[in-house]
C-alpha cells in the first residue's frame, strides 16, 4: 500500500503542469499568465518579449527555473494566479490595496502613472489658442513692456513737439497724439498727420524706428513659434478636461474606476490596441492608460497620428502578481534586487525606454 501511494505521488509531481518541482536536481517550471500590453508584453509569432517578459526570464534564470506562458485577456490576468493555475502574472500590473486582498505582489519594479493620448488633429479652439499664447506662454509680458516703453517715449515726444502745433499743448489729449506718433514711427508705416519738427524729435524718431524694426522681428518670431507649439496641443490638457468626454481604456485596469470617478464616458475594451484603433477612427476623444504603454505607442505604431497631452498623473507602481502565500515570492524579490545591483535592470530599461 505504501509503495502504491509513493508511486501516485511521484506521478503527480511529474505530470502536474502547474507545480514547481521542489528538488534542486530537477528542472523547475514557472507558469506565467500574460496579457498583451506593449511594451511590457509583446508577442512575436508564438513567442513573447517586452520589458516584463525579459525581466521575468532574468528572474527565472536566477532561480534556475524555466518559464512557460499562457496568454489571457487583461481583465482575466488574476484568474490563473487566484485559482492556482499560474505561479505568476505580468502585464504592467499596478499594485493596489484592493488587488492585495486576493493576490500577493513582488516588490515593485516599475514606476508608472496615467497619461492621456489624443488624436494628433485634435487642435484647440481659437479662443483657447489665443489665451494660451498670451497667458500661458507669458506673451502678455512682451506687450505690457512695449506699452510702457511707448508711453515713456511719448512723454519725451510731447515735451519736444507740443509747441509745434501738431501735438496738443495740453498734456491731455497731447500725450495720446504723442503715443500715436510713436506707434506709427515704430511700425515704420510712414508719417501722416504728425511729423517731427525739432532735432530732438527727429533723433528720437530715428531711434524709435530702429527699435521698432528689431522689436517687431523678435516679437513676430516668438508669436509664430508660440502659435506653432499651441497648435500642436489639444483642448484636453489634463484629467479635469475629461469630464463628459468619451475615453477608451483597458478593461480591468485601474484607469477604469478613475475615469468613472471624474465623470468620463468610459469605453473599457479587452485589448489596449482596440482603444488605439477607436482613437485613430475618432470614435473616442482620448485614451487614458499607463504612461509607458502610451508613450511607446506614440513613438512607434501611432507616430504622427496621435500625441500625448498634459502631464502624467495618478502615480502607480508595477509588481509581479503571485498567489497568496507564494513560496517563490521572497526568491523573486531577492532576484529583483540582484538584477538592479548588477546593472541588468538599468540596461533593460534603456533598451525599452531609452534614458527617459
PDB file of C-alpha atoms in Angstrom, residues 53-179:
ATOM      1  CA  UNK A  53       8.900  39.281 -20.108  1.00  0.00           C
ATOM      2  CA  UNK A  54      12.645  39.873 -20.280  1.00  0.00           C
ATOM      3  CA  UNK A  55      12.750  40.889 -16.631  1.00  0.00           C
ATOM      4  CA  UNK A  56      10.776  37.809 -15.590  1.00  0.00           C
ATOM      5  CA  UNK A  57      13.008  35.484 -17.610  1.00  0.00           C
ATOM      6  CA  UNK A  58      16.085  37.007 -15.983  1.00  0.00           C
ATOM      7  CA  UNK A  59      14.489  36.386 -12.579  1.00  0.00           C
ATOM      8  CA  UNK A  60      13.688  32.809 -13.579  1.00  0.00           C
ATOM      9  CA  UNK A  61      17.294  32.295 -14.661  1.00  0.00           C
ATOM     10  CA  UNK A  62      18.471  33.485 -11.251  1.00  0.00           C
ATOM     11  CA  UNK A  63      16.116  30.929  -9.678  1.00  0.00           C
ATOM     12  CA  UNK A  64      17.212  28.163 -12.086  1.00  0.00           C
ATOM     13  CA  UNK A  65      13.692  27.905 -13.453  1.00  0.00           C
ATOM     14  CA  UNK A  66      12.216  27.738 -16.938  1.00  0.00           C
ATOM     15  CA  UNK A  67       9.169  29.790 -17.931  1.00  0.00           C
ATOM     16  CA  UNK A  68       6.027  28.841 -19.828  1.00  0.00           C
ATOM     17  CA  UNK A  69       3.450  31.424 -20.853  1.00  0.00           C
ATOM     18  CA  UNK A  70      -0.303  31.458 -21.206  1.00  0.00           C
ATOM     19  CA  UNK A  71      -1.933  34.444 -22.893  1.00  0.00           C
ATOM     20  CA  UNK A  72      -5.134  35.790 -21.331  1.00  0.00           C
ATOM     21  CA  UNK A  73      -7.178  38.998 -21.640  1.00  0.00           C
ATOM     22  CA  UNK A  74      -6.053  41.638 -19.176  1.00  0.00           C
ATOM     23  CA  UNK A  75      -9.440  41.520 -17.449  1.00  0.00           C
ATOM     24  CA  UNK A  76      -8.637  37.885 -16.503  1.00  0.00           C
ATOM     25  CA  UNK A  77      -4.974  38.403 -15.637  1.00  0.00           C
ATOM     26  CA  UNK A  78      -5.528  37.438 -11.979  1.00  0.00           C
ATOM     27  CA  UNK A  79      -7.712  34.357 -12.569  1.00  0.00           C
ATOM     28  CA  UNK A  80      -4.890  31.841 -13.005  1.00  0.00           C
ATOM     29  CA  UNK A  81      -2.975  33.207 -10.026  1.00  0.00           C
ATOM     30  CA  UNK A  82      -6.052  33.068  -7.801  1.00  0.00           C
ATOM     31  CA  UNK A  83      -7.085  29.532  -8.718  1.00  0.00           C
ATOM     32  CA  UNK A  84      -3.581  28.045  -8.652  1.00  0.00           C
ATOM     33  CA  UNK A  85      -3.131  27.532 -12.396  1.00  0.00           C
ATOM     34  CA  UNK A  86      -0.316  30.080 -12.655  1.00  0.00           C
ATOM     35  CA  UNK A  87       2.658  30.828 -10.443  1.00  0.00           C
ATOM     36  CA  UNK A  88       2.799  34.459 -11.581  1.00  0.00           C
ATOM     37  CA  UNK A  89       1.246  37.045 -13.874  1.00  0.00           C
ATOM     38  CA  UNK A  90       2.803  40.049 -15.607  1.00  0.00           C
ATOM     39  CA  UNK A  91       1.331  42.714 -17.889  1.00  0.00           C
ATOM     40  CA  UNK A  92       2.257  46.056 -16.381  1.00  0.00           C
ATOM     41  CA  UNK A  93       0.098  45.257 -13.348  1.00  0.00           C
ATOM     42  CA  UNK A  94      -0.418  48.086 -10.872  1.00  0.00           C
ATOM     43  CA  UNK A  95      -0.166  47.259  -7.177  1.00  0.00           C
ATOM     44  CA  UNK A  96      -3.318  48.366  -5.360  1.00  0.00           C
ATOM     45  CA  UNK A  97      -4.807  47.780  -1.933  1.00  0.00           C
ATOM     46  CA  UNK A  98      -7.891  46.179  -3.481  1.00  0.00           C
ATOM     47  CA  UNK A  99      -5.825  43.699  -5.503  1.00  0.00           C
ATOM     48  CA  UNK A 100      -3.731  42.834  -2.460  1.00  0.00           C
ATOM     49  CA  UNK A 101      -6.889  41.303  -0.984  1.00  0.00           C
ATOM     50  CA  UNK A 102      -6.795  38.351  -3.379  1.00  0.00           C
ATOM     51  CA  UNK A 103      -3.184  38.155  -4.671  1.00  0.00           C
ATOM     52  CA  UNK A 104       0.302  38.897  -3.412  1.00  0.00           C
ATOM     53  CA  UNK A 105       2.791  41.092  -5.252  1.00  0.00           C
ATOM     54  CA  UNK A 106       6.525  41.133  -5.584  1.00  0.00           C
ATOM     55  CA  UNK A 107       8.396  44.296  -4.661  1.00  0.00           C
ATOM     56  CA  UNK A 108       7.506  46.985  -7.185  1.00  0.00           C
ATOM     57  CA  UNK A 109       9.829  47.034 -10.176  1.00  0.00           C
ATOM     58  CA  UNK A 110       8.494  49.950 -12.253  1.00  0.00           C
ATOM     59  CA  UNK A 111       7.232  53.469 -11.513  1.00  0.00           C
ATOM     60  CA  UNK A 112       4.324  54.454 -13.707  1.00  0.00           C
ATOM     61  CA  UNK A 113       1.226  56.646 -13.812  1.00  0.00           C
ATOM     62  CA  UNK A 114      -1.570  57.610 -16.177  1.00  0.00           C
ATOM     63  CA  UNK A 115      -1.219  59.627 -19.364  1.00  0.00           C
ATOM     64  CA  UNK A 116      -3.714  60.993 -21.867  1.00  0.00           C
ATOM     65  CA  UNK A 117      -3.428  60.167 -25.563  1.00  0.00           C
ATOM     66  CA  UNK A 118      -5.380  62.200 -28.144  1.00  0.00           C
ATOM     67  CA  UNK A 119      -5.621  62.308 -31.917  1.00  0.00           C
ATOM     68  CA  UNK A 120      -2.955  64.486 -33.498  1.00  0.00           C
ATOM     69  CA  UNK A 121      -5.637  66.536 -35.256  1.00  0.00           C
ATOM     70  CA  UNK A 122      -7.438  67.375 -32.012  1.00  0.00           C
ATOM     71  CA  UNK A 123      -6.431  71.040 -32.097  1.00  0.00           C
ATOM     72  CA  UNK A 124      -7.526  73.592 -29.538  1.00  0.00           C
ATOM     73  CA  UNK A 125     -10.298  76.134 -30.058  1.00  0.00           C
ATOM     74  CA  UNK A 126      -9.460  79.619 -31.368  1.00  0.00           C
ATOM     75  CA  UNK A 127     -10.247  81.345 -28.072  1.00  0.00           C
ATOM     76  CA  UNK A 128      -8.169  78.885 -26.053  1.00  0.00           C
ATOM     77  CA  UNK A 129      -5.416  79.122 -28.646  1.00  0.00           C
ATOM     78  CA  UNK A 130      -5.174  82.903 -28.178  1.00  0.00           C
ATOM     79  CA  UNK A 131      -5.459  82.553 -24.400  1.00  0.00           C
ATOM     80  CA  UNK A 132      -2.632  80.016 -24.218  1.00  0.00           C
ATOM     81  CA  UNK A 133      -0.364  82.120 -26.420  1.00  0.00           C
ATOM     82  CA  UNK A 134      -0.757  85.340 -24.451  1.00  0.00           C
ATOM     83  CA  UNK A 135      -1.225  83.956 -20.939  1.00  0.00           C
ATOM     84  CA  UNK A 136       0.329  80.512 -20.596  1.00  0.00           C
ATOM     85  CA  UNK A 137       3.314  81.446 -22.756  1.00  0.00           C
ATOM     86  CA  UNK A 138       3.523  84.839 -20.965  1.00  0.00           C
ATOM     87  CA  UNK A 139       3.466  86.771 -24.218  1.00  0.00           C
ATOM     88  CA  UNK A 140       1.460  89.417 -22.405  1.00  0.00           C
ATOM     89  CA  UNK A 141       4.690  90.494 -20.695  1.00  0.00           C
ATOM     90  CA  UNK A 142       6.084  91.491 -24.086  1.00  0.00           C
ATOM     91  CA  UNK A 143       3.117  93.721 -24.791  1.00  0.00           C
ATOM     92  CA  UNK A 144       2.980  95.259 -21.319  1.00  0.00           C
ATOM     93  CA  UNK A 145       6.654  96.144 -21.659  1.00  0.00           C
ATOM     94  CA  UNK A 146       6.015  97.546 -25.125  1.00  0.00           C
ATOM     95  CA  UNK A 147       3.121  99.738 -23.982  1.00  0.00           C
ATOM     96  CA  UNK A 148       5.198 101.020 -21.071  1.00  0.00           C
ATOM     97  CA  UNK A 149       8.078 101.862 -23.407  1.00  0.00           C
ATOM     98  CA  UNK A 150       5.722 103.563 -25.871  1.00  0.00           C
ATOM     99  CA  UNK A 151       4.277 105.705 -23.074  1.00  0.00           C
ATOM    100  CA  UNK A 152       7.795 106.635 -21.904  1.00  0.00           C
ATOM    101  CA  UNK A 153       8.850 107.716 -25.420  1.00  0.00           C
ATOM    102  CA  UNK A 154       5.544 109.507 -25.941  1.00  0.00           C
ATOM    103  CA  UNK A 155       6.288 111.763 -22.973  1.00  0.00           C
ATOM    104  CA  UNK A 156       9.627 112.785 -24.499  1.00  0.00           C
ATOM    105  CA  UNK A 157       7.940 113.429 -27.848  1.00  0.00           C
ATOM    106  CA  UNK A 158       5.257 115.558 -26.210  1.00  0.00           C
ATOM    107  CA  UNK A 159       7.786 117.692 -24.346  1.00  0.00           C
ATOM    108  CA  UNK A 160       9.814 118.269 -27.521  1.00  0.00           C
ATOM    109  CA  UNK A 161       6.990 118.710 -30.040  1.00  0.00           C
ATOM    110  CA  UNK A 162       3.904 120.021 -28.232  1.00  0.00           C
ATOM    111  CA  UNK A 163       4.729 123.679 -29.047  1.00  0.00           C
ATOM    112  CA  UNK A 164       4.914 122.946 -32.803  1.00  0.00           C
ATOM    113  CA  UNK A 165       1.120 122.835 -33.217  1.00  0.00           C
ATOM    114  CA  UNK A 166       0.945 119.217 -34.446  1.00  0.00           C
ATOM    115  CA  UNK A 167       0.574 117.895 -30.926  1.00  0.00           C
ATOM    116  CA  UNK A 168      -1.787 119.475 -28.432  1.00  0.00           C
ATOM    117  CA  UNK A 169      -0.125 121.877 -25.991  1.00  0.00           C
ATOM    118  CA  UNK A 170      -2.185 120.345 -23.210  1.00  0.00           C
ATOM    119  CA  UNK A 171      -0.863 117.071 -21.730  1.00  0.00           C
ATOM    120  CA  UNK A 172      -4.277 115.553 -22.305  1.00  0.00           C
ATOM    121  CA  UNK A 173      -5.028 114.864 -25.122  1.00  0.00           C
ATOM    122  CA  UNK A 174      -1.464 115.706 -26.275  1.00  0.00           C
ATOM    123  CA  UNK A 175       0.016 112.538 -24.757  1.00  0.00           C
ATOM    124  CA  UNK A 176      -2.336 110.445 -26.888  1.00  0.00           C
ATOM    125  CA  UNK A 177      -1.181 112.282 -30.007  1.00  0.00           C
ATOM    126  CA  UNK A 178       2.390 111.509 -28.959  1.00  0.00           C
ATOM    127  CA  UNK A 179       1.591 107.845 -28.372  1.00  0.00           C
TER     128      UNK A 179
END
